[in-house]
Amino acid sequence: MENRLLLSVLLLVGIITFEISTPLAAKPLFRLEREVNACNSSPEIQVSADKYAVCKNEKWAPVIVNLNDGATTVMKPLREVEGMPVSTVVAERSMRNASLMSGKHRDYQGYEVLWTDGTTVGVHVTGYAYALPDTPPKHAKCGGELKIHEKLQQYYCPACNQLVSSHDAMKVTHVNQWATVNLASGKAAPVAMPDGRLLLVGNDFAGGVFWFARLEPCAPACTKTQKLTLFSINTTTGARSAEFLIDVPYRAKGPGYRTAVSPSGKTLLLVEYDELQDKTRGFLADPVVSALVVTVATKGVVRMDALMTTYGFAIDEKNDRLYLGSNQSAKLVVRKMSTGALIKEWSIPGGMAHLSLSADASRLYVFTKGEFQVVDTVKLTTTSKVAVKTLFPGVDKWMTADRVITTQDGLRAITPALIRAELGPWGVPDPKSGFRVFLLP
């Protein structure tokens, strides 16, 4: 009997001890899963919903990283991939002008990986095409008609006796191509895309397309609005998938946008970028800085006021919510997506770096400049937080506002490897390291 009683007491003590030593919050709040040092930069674009990330090594060659196991695939520098669009080759530098004057010269300068499924890579290639103007060009300085110097093969102004840059005198078109690279064969299959300077909107991983935008010129006829073309490219074939026009606020100097695509691909977000010119107002007016919510199916646009330097945004279609976080305004704002009506706003000391949602939208992950927070999206209250210096010793603040990526499954956050800056306790990317993968709660 005494032995049974003693055993019961010991079991009870053991249970109590176990409960004390393993509290309910045993799941780590924010835990380092993996250090990736196969490259010397952190990913800048989300190229996969939740499985892959792409960075660059010291030779600027893309490195594909499997987020599940850390395995890496190092590609050739993209210019060297067989079949990739490349600039027109000239035998000698002195022959470049003649090549430009041929009207067939191409200069490809940008190669950016925008998508991968681990076996195929989608690359956006950008450059310039040069062609002779339809009529003899005029010299911007004196208005004289330009001629082609027979020996130098370059435009010059006889009236001023001055050479003129071919870039200034010829028809120069910004050209784009989508090149699909098969990793097994190492070959690229390029497809022509619309000309013009394109804005990268983002991947619709569910629909298998990448969205781009292009502002349509309208000056000097523009008044309040101008047209913006939105179109999508099939990431595996390069074929155009959808295209439509929307009206956006006209900005004389051209707007800068921060963009996002909802996980379902049904909603696009364009947020104008503005900065404070004094303590009360930004540079944009009539209207002030705008956030545009675009419904792909209906092509409808809902405009709402945004904030200065919006670095964080998250789209919750299920609950009709849009989360916007500002660095300079140091605020987090919640609005109804369908109307723009304000639901709540609160201050974020030190400013905002990044926002994302858990897969079920029950938790909002808030990366402020000084800490990482978890917000209950029902009560809109902070449930837990951890200081940046806990994650990166010696670093008190993030200085990587647009360099944080969170996977769509809500499991991981990708950040640069941060080290303490020489002039202060803020973090700067470590040029000798790649990036860090953290597990989200």
Coordinates of C-alpha atoms in Angstrom, one line a residue:
M1 CA 0.0 0.0 0.0
E2 CA 2.8 2.4 1.0
N3 CA 4.7 1.5 -2.2
R4 CA 1.6 2.3 -4.3
L5 CA 1.1 5.6 -2.5
L6 CA 4.8 6.5 -3.0
L7 CA 4.5 5.6 -6.7
S8 CA 1.4 7.8 -7.1
V9 CA 3.1 10.7 -5.4
L10 CA 6.1 10.3 -7.7
L11 CA 4.0 10.1 -10.8
L12 CA 2.1 13.2 -9.7
V13 CA 5.3 15.2 -9.1
G14 CA 6.6 14.0 -12.4
I15 CA 3.6 15.2 -14.3
I16 CA 3.7 18.6 -12.5
T17 CA 7.4 18.9 -13.3
F18 CA 6.8 18.0 -17.0
E19 CA 4.1 20.6 -17.3
I20 CA 6.3 23.3 -15.7
S21 CA 9.3 22.5 -17.9
T22 CA 7.3 22.2 -21.1
P23 CA 5.0 25.3 -21.2
L24 CA 2.3 25.7 -23.8
A25 CA 4.5 28.1 -25.7
A26 CA 7.1 25.5 -26.3
K27 CA 7.0 26.1 -30.1
P28 CA 9.8 28.5 -30.9
L29 CA 8.6 32.0 -31.8
F30 CA 11.1 32.6 -34.5
R31 CA 13.8 30.1 -35.1
L32 CA 16.8 29.9 -37.4
E33 CA 16.3 26.9 -39.7
R34 CA 19.2 27.2 -42.1
E35 CA 22.1 29.4 -43.1
V36 CA 22.7 29.5 -46.8
N37 CA 26.2 30.5 -47.8
A38 CA 26.4 29.3 -51.4
C39 CA 26.0 32.8 -52.6
N40 CA 27.0 36.3 -51.6
S41 CA 23.6 38.0 -51.8
S42 CA 20.1 37.3 -50.5
P43 CA 17.1 36.7 -52.7
E44 CA 15.4 39.8 -54.0
I45 CA 12.4 38.3 -55.8
Q46 CA 10.0 35.6 -54.7
V47 CA 10.5 33.0 -57.5
S48 CA 8.6 30.1 -55.9
A49 CA 5.5 29.9 -53.6
D50 CA 7.3 28.0 -50.9
K51 CA 10.0 25.6 -52.1
Y52 CA 12.8 27.5 -53.8
A53 CA 14.8 30.7 -53.6
V54 CA 17.3 32.2 -56.0
C55 CA 20.4 34.2 -55.1
K56 CA 23.7 35.0 -56.9
N57 CA 27.2 34.0 -56.2
E58 CA 30.4 36.0 -56.6
K59 CA 30.3 35.5 -60.4
W60 CA 26.7 36.7 -60.5
A61 CA 25.6 33.3 -61.5
P62 CA 22.1 32.3 -60.2
V63 CA 22.1 29.7 -57.3
I64 CA 18.8 27.8 -56.9
V65 CA 18.3 26.8 -53.2
N66 CA 15.8 24.2 -52.1
L67 CA 14.3 25.6 -48.9
N68 CA 13.3 22.2 -47.6
D69 CA 16.7 20.6 -47.5
G70 CA 19.2 23.4 -48.4
A71 CA 20.3 21.6 -51.7
T72 CA 21.7 24.0 -54.2
T73 CA 21.9 24.1 -58.0
V74 CA 24.5 26.6 -59.5
M75 CA 23.7 27.9 -63.0
K76 CA 26.0 29.4 -65.5
P77 CA 26.1 33.2 -65.7
L78 CA 22.8 33.8 -67.6
R79 CA 24.6 35.5 -70.5
E80 CA 26.5 32.3 -71.2
V81 CA 23.4 30.0 -71.3
E82 CA 23.0 28.5 -74.8
G83 CA 20.1 30.1 -76.6
M84 CA 20.0 33.2 -74.3
P85 CA 19.5 36.5 -76.1
V86 CA 22.8 38.4 -76.2
S87 CA 24.0 41.7 -77.5
T88 CA 25.1 42.2 -81.1
V89 CA 28.7 41.2 -81.4
V90 CA 31.1 43.7 -83.0
A91 CA 34.6 42.6 -84.0
E92 CA 36.2 45.8 -82.8
R93 CA 35.1 48.7 -80.6
S94 CA 35.6 51.1 -83.5
M95 CA 32.9 49.2 -85.5
R96 CA 30.2 49.7 -82.8
N97 CA 28.9 52.9 -84.4
A98 CA 28.5 51.1 -87.8
S99 CA 26.6 48.3 -86.1
L100 CA 24.3 50.8 -84.4
M101 CA 23.7 52.5 -87.7
S102 CA 22.7 49.2 -89.3
G103 CA 19.3 49.4 -87.6
K104 CA 19.7 45.8 -86.3
H105 CA 21.9 46.4 -83.2
R106 CA 20.8 45.0 -79.9
D107 CA 22.2 45.6 -76.4
Y108 CA 21.0 43.2 -73.8
Q109 CA 21.9 44.3 -70.3
G110 CA 19.5 42.8 -67.8
Y111 CA 19.0 39.1 -66.9
E112 CA 16.8 38.4 -63.9
V113 CA 15.4 35.0 -62.7
L114 CA 11.7 35.6 -61.9
W115 CA 10.4 32.1 -61.5
T116 CA 11.5 28.4 -61.0
D117 CA 9.9 25.1 -60.3
G118 CA 13.3 23.4 -59.7
T119 CA 13.6 22.0 -63.2
T120 CA 12.9 25.1 -65.3
V121 CA 13.8 28.7 -64.8
G122 CA 12.0 31.8 -66.2
V123 CA 14.3 34.7 -67.0
H124 CA 13.3 38.3 -67.9
V125 CA 15.8 39.7 -70.4
T126 CA 15.9 43.4 -71.0
G127 CA 17.9 45.6 -73.4
Y128 CA 17.8 48.2 -76.2
A129 CA 17.1 48.0 -79.9
Y130 CA 18.5 50.7 -82.2
A131 CA 17.0 51.8 -85.4
L132 CA 17.4 54.8 -87.8
P133 CA 14.7 57.4 -87.4
D134 CA 12.1 57.8 -90.1
T135 CA 13.1 61.4 -90.7
P136 CA 16.5 63.1 -90.2
P137 CA 16.8 64.0 -86.5
K138 CA 17.4 67.5 -85.3
H139 CA 20.1 68.6 -82.9
A140 CA 18.7 69.3 -79.5
K141 CA 21.2 72.2 -79.0
C142 CA 20.8 74.2 -82.2
G143 CA 17.9 72.6 -84.1
G144 CA 20.1 71.8 -87.1
E145 CA 19.6 68.7 -89.1
L146 CA 21.9 65.8 -88.2
K147 CA 24.0 64.0 -90.7
I148 CA 25.9 60.7 -90.6
H149 CA 29.6 61.1 -90.6
E150 CA 30.8 58.7 -93.3
K151 CA 34.1 57.8 -91.7
L152 CA 33.0 57.7 -88.0
Q153 CA 29.6 56.2 -88.7
Q154 CA 28.0 58.5 -86.2
Y155 CA 25.5 61.4 -86.2
Y156 CA 27.0 64.9 -86.2
C157 CA 25.6 68.4 -86.6
P158 CA 27.2 70.3 -89.5
A159 CA 25.9 73.6 -88.1
C160 CA 27.7 73.1 -84.7
N161 CA 30.4 70.8 -86.1
Q162 CA 29.6 68.5 -83.1
L163 CA 29.2 64.8 -82.8
V164 CA 26.0 63.5 -81.3
S165 CA 25.4 60.3 -79.3
S166 CA 23.7 57.6 -81.3
H167 CA 21.5 57.0 -78.2
D168 CA 20.2 60.5 -78.5
A169 CA 19.7 60.6 -82.2
M170 CA 18.4 57.2 -83.1
K171 CA 15.2 55.4 -82.4
V172 CA 15.9 53.5 -79.2
T173 CA 13.4 51.0 -78.0
H174 CA 13.4 49.2 -74.6
V175 CA 13.0 45.5 -75.5
N176 CA 12.1 42.5 -73.4
Q177 CA 12.2 38.8 -73.8
W178 CA 11.1 35.9 -71.6
A179 CA 13.7 33.1 -71.7
T180 CA 12.8 29.6 -70.3
V181 CA 15.9 27.7 -69.3
N182 CA 15.7 23.9 -69.0
L183 CA 18.1 23.0 -66.2
A184 CA 18.7 19.5 -67.5
S185 CA 19.7 20.5 -71.0
G186 CA 21.1 23.9 -70.0
K187 CA 19.4 25.5 -73.0
A188 CA 17.2 28.6 -73.1
A189 CA 14.1 29.2 -75.3
P190 CA 13.4 32.9 -75.6
V191 CA 10.1 34.5 -76.5
A192 CA 9.6 38.2 -77.4
M193 CA 7.6 40.3 -74.9
P194 CA 6.0 43.7 -75.3
D195 CA 8.4 46.6 -75.7
G196 CA 8.8 49.4 -73.2
R197 CA 10.0 49.7 -69.6
L198 CA 8.1 47.1 -67.6
L199 CA 7.3 47.1 -63.9
L200 CA 7.5 43.7 -62.2
V201 CA 4.2 43.1 -60.4
G202 CA 4.8 39.5 -59.3
N203 CA 4.2 35.8 -59.6
D204 CA 0.7 34.2 -59.6
F205 CA 2.0 30.8 -58.6
A206 CA -1.5 29.3 -58.6
G207 CA -2.1 30.4 -62.2
G208 CA 1.4 29.8 -63.4
V209 CA 1.9 33.3 -64.7
F210 CA 4.0 36.4 -64.0
W211 CA 2.4 39.8 -64.0
F212 CA 4.0 42.9 -65.6
A213 CA 2.8 46.5 -65.9
R214 CA 3.6 49.3 -68.4
L215 CA 2.7 53.0 -68.2
E216 CA 1.3 54.2 -71.5
P217 CA 2.7 57.6 -72.5
C218 CA 0.1 60.4 -72.7
A219 CA 2.0 63.7 -72.1
P220 CA 1.2 66.5 -72.7
A221 CA -2.5 65.4 -72.9
C222 CA -2.5 63.9 -69.4
T223 CA -4.5 65.6 -66.7
K224 CA -5.6 63.6 -63.8
T225 CA -5.1 60.0 -65.0
Q226 CA -3.1 57.9 -67.4
K227 CA -3.4 54.3 -68.7
L228 CA -1.4 51.4 -67.2
T229 CA -1.3 48.1 -69.1
L230 CA -1.3 45.0 -67.0
F231 CA -0.4 41.7 -68.7
S232 CA 0.7 38.2 -67.6
I233 CA 3.2 35.8 -69.1
N234 CA 2.9 32.0 -68.8
T235 CA 6.1 31.2 -66.9
T236 CA 6.7 27.8 -68.6
T237 CA 6.1 28.9 -72.2
G238 CA 6.4 32.7 -72.3
A239 CA 3.1 33.0 -74.0
R240 CA 1.0 36.0 -73.1
S241 CA -1.9 35.0 -70.9
A242 CA -4.0 38.1 -70.1
E243 CA -3.9 41.8 -70.8
F244 CA -6.0 44.8 -69.9
L245 CA -5.8 48.6 -69.2
I246 CA -6.6 50.5 -66.0
D247 CA -6.5 54.1 -65.0
V248 CA -3.9 55.3 -62.5
P249 CA -3.2 58.7 -61.1
Y250 CA -1.1 60.8 -63.5
R251 CA 2.3 61.8 -62.1
A252 CA 4.4 64.3 -64.2
K253 CA 7.7 62.7 -63.1
G254 CA 6.4 59.1 -63.3
P255 CA 5.3 57.1 -60.3
G256 CA 7.2 54.4 -58.5
Y257 CA 5.2 51.4 -57.4
R258 CA 5.5 48.7 -54.9
T259 CA 3.5 45.7 -55.9
A260 CA 2.1 42.3 -54.8
V261 CA -0.1 39.5 -56.1
S262 CA -2.5 37.6 -53.8
P263 CA -1.8 33.9 -53.2
S264 CA -4.9 33.0 -55.3
G265 CA -3.8 35.3 -58.1
K266 CA -7.2 37.0 -58.1
T267 CA -6.0 40.3 -56.8
L268 CA -3.1 42.6 -57.8
L269 CA -1.9 45.4 -55.6
L270 CA -0.1 48.6 -56.8
V271 CA 1.1 51.0 -54.1
E272 CA 2.6 54.3 -55.1
Y273 CA 5.9 55.1 -53.4
D274 CA 6.2 58.5 -51.8
E275 CA 8.5 60.1 -49.3
L276 CA 8.0 62.9 -46.8
Q277 CA 9.3 66.3 -48.0
D278 CA 8.5 67.8 -44.6
K279 CA 6.9 66.5 -41.4
T280 CA 3.4 66.6 -42.7
R281 CA 3.2 65.9 -46.5
G282 CA 4.8 63.9 -49.3
F283 CA 5.6 64.9 -52.8
L284 CA 2.4 63.4 -54.4
A285 CA -0.8 65.4 -54.4
D286 CA -4.2 65.5 -56.1
P287 CA -4.6 62.7 -55.2
V288 CA -2.1 61.9 -52.4
V289 CA -0.1 58.7 -52.5
S290 CA -2.5 55.9 -53.6
A291 CA -2.9 52.1 -53.2
L292 CA -4.8 50.5 -56.1
V293 CA -6.5 47.1 -55.5
V294 CA -7.1 45.4 -58.9
T295 CA -9.5 42.5 -59.3
V296 CA -8.3 40.4 -62.2
A297 CA -11.6 38.8 -63.1
T298 CA -13.6 42.1 -63.4
K299 CA -10.6 44.4 -64.1
G300 CA -12.1 46.7 -61.5
V301 CA -9.9 49.0 -59.4
V302 CA -10.4 50.3 -55.9
R303 CA -8.3 53.3 -55.0
M304 CA -7.5 54.2 -51.4
D305 CA -5.1 56.5 -49.6
A306 CA -1.7 54.9 -48.8
L307 CA 1.2 55.9 -46.5
M308 CA 4.6 57.3 -47.0
T309 CA 7.3 54.7 -47.9
T310 CA 4.9 51.7 -47.8
Y311 CA 7.3 48.8 -47.3
G312 CA 4.9 46.2 -46.0
F313 CA 1.6 44.9 -47.4
A314 CA -0.5 41.8 -47.1
I315 CA -3.7 40.8 -49.0
D316 CA -6.4 38.8 -47.2
E317 CA -9.1 38.1 -49.8
K318 CA -11.1 35.7 -47.5
N319 CA -11.7 38.5 -44.9
D320 CA -11.7 41.4 -47.3
R321 CA -8.7 43.0 -45.7
L322 CA -5.6 44.9 -46.9
Y323 CA -2.7 45.5 -44.5
L324 CA -0.3 48.4 -45.3
G325 CA 2.7 49.2 -43.2
S326 CA 4.8 52.3 -43.5
N327 CA 8.4 53.1 -42.6
Q328 CA 8.4 56.9 -42.5
S329 CA 4.8 57.2 -41.2
A330 CA 5.6 54.4 -38.7
K331 CA 2.1 53.1 -38.9
L332 CA 0.2 49.9 -39.7
V333 CA -3.1 50.4 -41.4
V334 CA -5.9 47.8 -42.0
R335 CA -8.5 48.6 -44.7
K336 CA -11.4 46.8 -46.4
M337 CA -10.1 45.7 -49.8
S338 CA -13.5 46.2 -51.4
T339 CA -14.1 49.8 -50.4
G340 CA -10.9 51.1 -48.8
A341 CA -12.7 51.8 -45.6
L342 CA -10.4 52.1 -42.6
I343 CA -10.7 49.3 -40.1
K344 CA -7.9 50.1 -37.7
E345 CA -4.5 51.8 -37.6
W346 CA -1.8 51.9 -35.0
S347 CA 1.8 53.1 -34.5
I348 CA 4.8 51.0 -35.2
P349 CA 7.8 52.5 -33.3
G350 CA 10.8 52.8 -35.6
G351 CA 8.9 52.1 -38.8
M352 CA 8.0 49.1 -40.9
A353 CA 10.1 46.6 -42.8
H354 CA 7.8 43.8 -44.0
L355 CA 4.3 42.2 -43.6
S356 CA 2.9 38.8 -44.4
L357 CA 0.1 36.5 -43.4
S358 CA -0.1 32.9 -42.2
A359 CA -1.6 30.5 -44.6
D360 CA -5.0 30.6 -42.8
A361 CA -4.8 34.4 -42.4
S362 CA -5.2 34.0 -38.6
R363 CA -1.8 35.6 -37.9
L364 CA -0.1 38.7 -39.3
Y365 CA 3.7 38.6 -39.2
V366 CA 5.0 42.1 -38.7
F367 CA 8.7 42.9 -39.3
T368 CA 9.3 46.3 -37.7
K369 CA 12.7 48.0 -37.7
G370 CA 13.3 46.8 -34.2
E371 CA 11.5 43.5 -33.7
F372 CA 9.4 40.7 -35.2
Q373 CA 5.7 40.6 -34.0
V374 CA 2.8 38.2 -34.4
V375 CA -0.6 39.9 -34.6
D376 CA -3.9 38.1 -34.0
T377 CA -5.9 39.2 -37.1
V378 CA -9.3 38.8 -35.3
K379 CA -8.5 41.0 -32.3
L380 CA -5.8 42.9 -34.1
T381 CA -3.6 42.8 -31.1
T382 CA 0.1 41.7 -30.8
T383 CA 0.3 38.2 -29.2
S384 CA 4.1 37.8 -29.2
K385 CA 7.3 39.5 -30.3
V386 CA 11.1 39.1 -30.4
A387 CA 13.8 41.7 -30.7
V388 CA 16.0 41.8 -33.8
K389 CA 19.1 41.8 -31.6
T390 CA 17.9 38.3 -30.4
L391 CA 18.1 37.0 -33.9
F392 CA 21.2 38.9 -35.0
P393 CA 23.4 39.7 -32.0
G394 CA 24.8 43.2 -32.0
V395 CA 22.1 44.4 -34.5
D396 CA 19.3 46.6 -33.0
K397 CA 17.4 47.4 -36.3
W398 CA 16.6 45.9 -39.6
M399 CA 18.0 47.9 -42.5
T400 CA 16.6 45.6 -45.1
A401 CA 13.1 46.9 -45.7
D402 CA 12.6 45.4 -49.1
R403 CA 14.8 42.4 -48.7
V404 CA 12.6 40.1 -46.6
I405 CA 10.6 37.4 -48.3
T406 CA 8.0 35.1 -46.7
T407 CA 6.7 31.9 -48.3
Q408 CA 3.1 31.6 -49.1
D409 CA 2.6 28.6 -46.8
G410 CA 3.4 30.9 -43.9
L411 CA 6.2 28.7 -42.7
R412 CA 9.4 30.6 -43.5
A413 CA 11.0 34.0 -43.7
I414 CA 14.1 34.7 -45.8
T415 CA 16.4 37.5 -44.8
P416 CA 19.9 38.7 -45.6
A417 CA 22.7 37.7 -43.2
L418 CA 23.0 40.8 -41.1
I419 CA 26.0 42.2 -39.4
R420 CA 26.4 45.4 -37.3
A421 CA 27.1 48.5 -39.3
E422 CA 30.3 50.4 -38.5
L423 CA 28.5 53.6 -37.7
G424 CA 25.7 52.4 -35.6
P425 CA 23.7 49.5 -34.1
W426 CA 21.7 48.8 -37.3
G427 CA 22.0 45.8 -39.5
V428 CA 23.5 45.7 -43.0
P429 CA 23.8 42.7 -45.3
D430 CA 27.0 40.7 -44.8
P431 CA 28.8 40.8 -48.2
K432 CA 30.6 37.5 -47.4
S433 CA 27.4 35.5 -46.6
G434 CA 24.3 34.5 -48.4
F435 CA 21.0 34.5 -46.5
R436 CA 19.2 33.1 -43.5
V437 CA 16.0 31.0 -43.4
F438 CA 13.8 31.4 -40.3
L439 CA 10.8 29.3 -39.3
L440 CA 7.7 31.3 -38.5
P441 CA 5.4 30.4 -35.6

